[in-house]
Amino acid sequence: MSKNKNHQAQSDRYEIRLSGSGGQGLILAGVMLAEAMGVEDGKNVVQTQSYGPEARGGASRADVVVSSDTIYYPKPMGLDLLLALTQEACDTYFSALRENGILIIDSDLVHQPPTPDCYSFPFTMLAKNEIGHVMVANVISLGAIVEITRLASKDSIKTVVKSRAPVGTEEKNLKALELGFKIAKEKMKSTRTAAV
Amino acid sequence: MGKNIRLLQGNEACVEGALLAGVRFFGGYPITPSTEIAEGLARRLPLVDGTFVQMEDEIGSLAAVIGASVAGVKAMTATSGPGFSLMQEHIGYAYMAEAPCVVIDVQRGGPSTGLPTKVSQSDIMQAAYGTHGDYRAIVLSASSCEECLLYTIKAVNLSEKYRTPVVLLTDEVIGHMREKVEIPDPEELEIVDRVKPEVPPEWYKHFEITPTFISPMASFGDGYRFNITGLTHDEMGFPTAKPVQIKAKLDKLRKKIERNKEDICEIKTTYMDDEPHVVVLSTGIVSRAANQAVKMARQKRMKVGAIQLVTVWPFPDELIMQYMKSCRHLIVAELNQGQILKEIERYIDKRHTKIESLQRYDSELITPQDILQKVREVK
Amino acid sequence: MATTTKKPEQPSNVVHKYLRAKKTFPHVWCSGCGIGIILGALIRAIDRLGLPKDDIAVLSGIGCSSRLPVYVDFNTLHTTHGRAIAFATGVKVAKPKLNVIVITGDGDCLAIGGNHFIHACRRNINITTILVNNHIYGMTGGQFSPTTPYTKRGSTAPYGNLEHPFDAAKLAIAAGASYVARGTVYHVGQLTRLIADGISNNGFSLIDALSNCHTYYGRWNKEGDPVKMIEWFKSHVVPAATADKMPPEKKEGKWLTGVLHQEDKPEYTENYARLRAELKKK
């Protein structure tokens, strides 16, 4: 369905899915991303989510549609970007990724990527080892997404992460965000070098 | 600059709308997917001299809301399918007592417990005909977070203006999705308050039959000491068994809505200026898919338009019919088994306009692709 | 030549000051019904407290007793079956200055309205509930109610009641009401006092007012005419104040009357007002 040519016309829309399991903070990450692009950067955004029993474990997802134009249909029709923090989420949602869409995975939690053509980062491991808290894997991945896509300005995402982070964890979250920027920058540099 | 723009869930936008409209009482009972409205108002109402009461059930919730309303406070509740069913008794009471109040129904799949976390539009008929007896309902429907804010205000305004309960329909997707919402400047909003009596208490009739059929409304404690009853009553509010008075009361309930349809009814149109032969009729969240589909069709040079019902009841047939002269195919898209379809069929000349229905009731949204496919079928 | 002395105001005149008799009479009650006695007691209690009519809201549900508000010159709200207390909750929080009084019956309050009743007790919201307890559904024609005694008859218990009755007062105490009392239509002076005290209590008050329904309960159970039924209360009550000192056999089959429970505890609308004030300080 995502490979349907119809969707190629929707160039004013960019559709993002952040997926994984309940408890990984993906809804919050989706809200942060939407707020940065929408409220801070002034684009139109819609953030939706899977809601219900999944919210307490199992597969979880947050979707964000962004456009400079009016967004009519609020849900993704063909993903431009899929973040998958679990194998299950990756398997479930990869088919919704359109051709040339970007796949970003957690290298430790997605053992069998459906395609070699993806960005792979050890988000959860970095959260634990570099920041000292596994909960910030979501924000590290946000940093990577912003670095790779430039969908939101860095200042905007910083502002939002600071204001939306649970009280007392602002510094940790900002550090995580910077780490996300950094690993993505390095990865893109090395990919380019490899290509040359 | 200066614009207050926030990323809000539809349910949160209802909270902002309620506060801006002047709602100062909320009585409610937790139910998915409406609970964020109760949670938001539990937090906010005490900050603005309002009151939130978590009642023991939905029956009590709407009872408390009506009680607060007759005591002079703008009051509302929010619920979903099963709770909306429980509230029907008191929605009827509010019609009879002509007590302004607002019920937001964040629709989920039914019947019964149904699908608590899934989208639906299957309360459209219940919102108009859910309680027993003859009456005319005002029911609005929101399709975005911004509309959740604006139509909550509109619902409160209409309820105050016409002294009647008003239902605002949203759904699970709108309730939980987040969009940018501009919080309007209160100074620039039109806020309607119920008309207060100008006569001395001894002349006051709480249910006076006026030329507009709308009676001025005193509150408990204002010195008017009137009676309100769910029994069919005279203009004073005392129970009556006189056929003339009974008919007058029931005519009043109907006429105050019917005669003001022009003021109450609203639709929104997309790509309807060039008299398209194919029109998609929908409301709420489905209108988002319809507009998307129409936009995609137009990019393929297909002449298609869309009509969104903002007012679902009274059914805005006159507003719709002015677009039907050029319409050969009307696609009625809705998340139920044809509740809008059955209503629109009463007005359409089928020799001139063919009606096609597009329904989903499998817990998923109607997608723009679903609609485009239907458009291709009829073209 | 003649000296005129101002006649002392008759008790009935006190009652008439508060009635909407011209507009709403004749009333719907059977002659001899205890509800009229309770109406009189309510009015005298309000008169005794000197409360302005404008500051009183009287609400009711559905049933014989629930017709009472129509006849009194206050802010009156005749609501739906069983829900008066829930409506009263909204009235009270919206206008806390109003003295909110609910008139209800045993079916209205304890069957269909049982949930609202116990939760209002729990909130200790300042509402005075007068339960006209005649042990039967009168308006619908004599069906057994939650307070119909075991084995007694009604139109839906033609072979005798198989169910056990509620003790409304105990229920209210367990649910958290801060003033609970019981009176009867025989002991009118006491009933008036109990109602006045209930209105004065800052919290949820229940006055379980035992009354007669000779038309249905009396007929189904061969308990006779209104006079006999009202007189029955005379010999079937034990004052709660002295009950502790009495041997159990003397209390057997009798109602405890008077104040059954009273406690000081925070009232709901005051709690809410305090919350608002605290939030303002922040």
mmCIF file with all atom_site columns, C-alpha atoms in Angstrom, chain B residues 187-249:
data_model
loop_
_atom_site.group_PDB
_atom_site.id
_atom_site.type_symbol
_atom_site.label_atom_id
_atom_site.label_alt_id
_atom_site.label_comp_id
_atom_site.label_asym_id
_atom_site.label_entity_id
_atom_site.label_seq_id
_atom_site.pdbx_PDB_ins_code
_atom_site.Cartn_x
_atom_site.Cartn_y
_atom_site.Cartn_z
_atom_site.occupancy
_atom_site.B_iso_or_equiv
_atom_site.pdbx_formal_charge
_atom_site.auth_seq_id
_atom_site.auth_comp_id
_atom_site.auth_asym_id
_atom_site.auth_atom_id
_atom_site.pdbx_PDB_model_num
ATOM 1  C CA . GLU B 1 187 ? -11.963 39.572 24.361 1.00 0.00 ? 187 GLU B CA 1
ATOM 2  C CA . GLU B 1 188 ? -12.553 38.615 20.759 1.00 0.00 ? 188 GLU B CA 1
ATOM 3  C CA . LEU B 1 189 ? -14.920 35.736 21.431 1.00 0.00 ? 189 LEU B CA 1
ATOM 4  C CA . GLU B 1 190 ? -18.654 35.937 21.239 1.00 0.00 ? 190 GLU B CA 1
ATOM 5  C CA . ILE B 1 191 ? -19.929 34.439 24.469 1.00 0.00 ? 191 ILE B CA 1
ATOM 6  C CA . VAL B 1 192 ? -23.669 34.022 24.914 1.00 0.00 ? 192 VAL B CA 1
ATOM 7  C CA . ASP B 1 193 ? -25.312 34.098 28.328 1.00 0.00 ? 193 ASP B CA 1
ATOM 8  C CA . ARG B 1 194 ? -28.884 33.027 28.994 1.00 0.00 ? 194 ARG B CA 1
ATOM 9  C CA . VAL B 1 195 ? -31.400 35.875 28.925 1.00 0.00 ? 195 VAL B CA 1
ATOM 10 C CA . LYS B 1 196 ? -32.402 36.912 32.430 1.00 0.00 ? 196 LYS B CA 1
ATOM 11 C CA . PRO B 1 197 ? -35.947 38.033 33.232 1.00 0.00 ? 197 PRO B CA 1
ATOM 12 C CA . GLU B 1 198 ? -36.646 41.738 33.406 1.00 0.00 ? 198 GLU B CA 1
ATOM 13 C CA . VAL B 1 199 ? -40.029 41.393 35.083 1.00 0.00 ? 199 VAL B CA 1
ATOM 14 C CA . PRO B 1 200 ? -40.572 41.345 38.856 1.00 0.00 ? 200 PRO B CA 1
ATOM 15 C CA . PRO B 1 201 ? -40.832 37.891 40.455 1.00 0.00 ? 201 PRO B CA 1
ATOM 16 C CA . GLU B 1 202 ? -44.626 37.985 40.706 1.00 0.00 ? 202 GLU B CA 1
ATOM 17 C CA . TRP B 1 203 ? -44.902 38.284 36.923 1.00 0.00 ? 203 TRP B CA 1
ATOM 18 C CA . TYR B 1 204 ? -42.193 35.807 36.132 1.00 0.00 ? 204 TYR B CA 1
ATOM 19 C CA . LYS B 1 205 ? -42.985 32.642 34.215 1.00 0.00 ? 205 LYS B CA 1
ATOM 20 C CA . HIS B 1 206 ? -40.032 30.272 33.947 1.00 0.00 ? 206 HIS B CA 1
ATOM 21 C CA . PHE B 1 207 ? -41.454 28.693 30.797 1.00 0.00 ? 207 PHE B CA 1
ATOM 22 C CA . GLU B 1 208 ? -43.170 31.694 29.272 1.00 0.00 ? 208 GLU B CA 1
ATOM 23 C CA . ILE B 1 209 ? -44.244 31.173 25.675 1.00 0.00 ? 209 ILE B CA 1
ATOM 24 C CA . THR B 1 210 ? -42.726 34.185 23.964 1.00 0.00 ? 210 THR B CA 1
ATOM 25 C CA . PRO B 1 211 ? -42.841 35.058 20.241 1.00 0.00 ? 211 PRO B CA 1
ATOM 26 C CA . THR B 1 212 ? -39.418 33.417 19.828 1.00 0.00 ? 212 THR B CA 1
ATOM 27 C CA . PHE B 1 213 ? -40.408 30.451 22.042 1.00 0.00 ? 213 PHE B CA 1
ATOM 28 C CA . ILE B 1 214 ? -37.326 31.138 24.156 1.00 0.00 ? 214 ILE B CA 1
ATOM 29 C CA . SER B 1 215 ? -38.109 32.069 27.754 1.00 0.00 ? 215 SER B CA 1
ATOM 30 C CA . PRO B 1 216 ? -35.956 34.310 29.934 1.00 0.00 ? 216 PRO B CA 1
ATOM 31 C CA . MET B 1 217 ? -34.364 32.249 32.674 1.00 0.00 ? 217 MET B CA 1
ATOM 32 C CA . ALA B 1 218 ? -34.001 33.141 36.340 1.00 0.00 ? 218 ALA B CA 1
ATOM 33 C CA . SER B 1 219 ? -31.770 31.067 38.572 1.00 0.00 ? 219 SER B CA 1
ATOM 34 C CA . PHE B 1 220 ? -32.379 29.492 41.951 1.00 0.00 ? 220 PHE B CA 1
ATOM 35 C CA . GLY B 1 221 ? -31.577 31.994 44.660 1.00 0.00 ? 221 GLY B CA 1
ATOM 36 C CA . ASP B 1 222 ? -32.300 35.027 42.452 1.00 0.00 ? 222 ASP B CA 1
ATOM 37 C CA . GLY B 1 223 ? -35.535 35.772 44.284 1.00 0.00 ? 223 GLY B CA 1
ATOM 38 C CA . TYR B 1 224 ? -37.903 34.308 41.710 1.00 0.00 ? 224 TYR B CA 1
ATOM 39 C CA . ARG B 1 225 ? -38.866 31.069 43.480 1.00 0.00 ? 225 ARG B CA 1
ATOM 40 C CA . PHE B 1 226 ? -40.245 29.135 40.549 1.00 0.00 ? 226 PHE B CA 1
ATOM 41 C CA . ASN B 1 227 ? -40.937 25.442 40.040 1.00 0.00 ? 227 ASN B CA 1
ATOM 42 C CA . ILE B 1 228 ? -39.253 23.130 37.571 1.00 0.00 ? 228 ILE B CA 1
ATOM 43 C CA . THR B 1 229 ? -40.536 19.660 36.839 1.00 0.00 ? 229 THR B CA 1
ATOM 44 C CA . GLY B 1 230 ? -39.988 16.898 34.336 1.00 0.00 ? 230 GLY B CA 1
ATOM 45 C CA . LEU B 1 231 ? -43.749 16.513 34.233 1.00 0.00 ? 231 LEU B CA 1
ATOM 46 C CA . THR B 1 232 ? -45.343 18.303 31.326 1.00 0.00 ? 232 THR B CA 1
ATOM 47 C CA . HIS B 1 233 ? -46.057 21.735 32.737 1.00 0.00 ? 233 HIS B CA 1
ATOM 48 C CA . ASP B 1 234 ? -47.659 25.106 32.147 1.00 0.00 ? 234 ASP B CA 1
ATOM 49 C CA . GLU B 1 235 ? -45.752 28.339 31.672 1.00 0.00 ? 235 GLU B CA 1
ATOM 50 C CA . MET B 1 236 ? -45.331 28.670 35.440 1.00 0.00 ? 236 MET B CA 1
ATOM 51 C CA . GLY B 1 237 ? -43.672 25.284 35.616 1.00 0.00 ? 237 GLY B CA 1
ATOM 52 C CA . PHE B 1 238 ? -46.529 23.550 37.421 1.00 0.00 ? 238 PHE B CA 1
ATOM 53 C CA . PRO B 1 239 ? -47.658 20.128 36.217 1.00 0.00 ? 239 PRO B CA 1
ATOM 54 C CA . THR B 1 240 ? -50.578 20.308 33.843 1.00 0.00 ? 240 THR B CA 1
ATOM 55 C CA . ALA B 1 241 ? -53.087 17.872 32.403 1.00 0.00 ? 241 ALA B CA 1
ATOM 56 C CA . LYS B 1 242 ? -54.721 20.417 30.102 1.00 0.00 ? 242 LYS B CA 1
ATOM 57 C CA . PRO B 1 243 ? -54.387 19.364 26.447 1.00 0.00 ? 243 PRO B CA 1
ATOM 58 C CA . VAL B 1 244 ? -53.975 22.982 25.297 1.00 0.00 ? 244 VAL B CA 1
ATOM 59 C CA . GLN B 1 245 ? -51.078 23.556 27.652 1.00 0.00 ? 245 GLN B CA 1
ATOM 60 C CA . ILE B 1 246 ? -49.502 20.192 26.855 1.00 0.00 ? 246 ILE B CA 1
ATOM 61 C CA . LYS B 1 247 ? -49.551 20.910 23.145 1.00 0.00 ? 247 LYS B CA 1
ATOM 62 C CA . ALA B 1 248 ? -48.212 24.417 23.701 1.00 0.00 ? 248 ALA B CA 1
ATOM 63 C CA . LYS B 1 249 ? -45.263 23.050 25.678 1.00 0.00 ? 249 LYS B CA 1
#
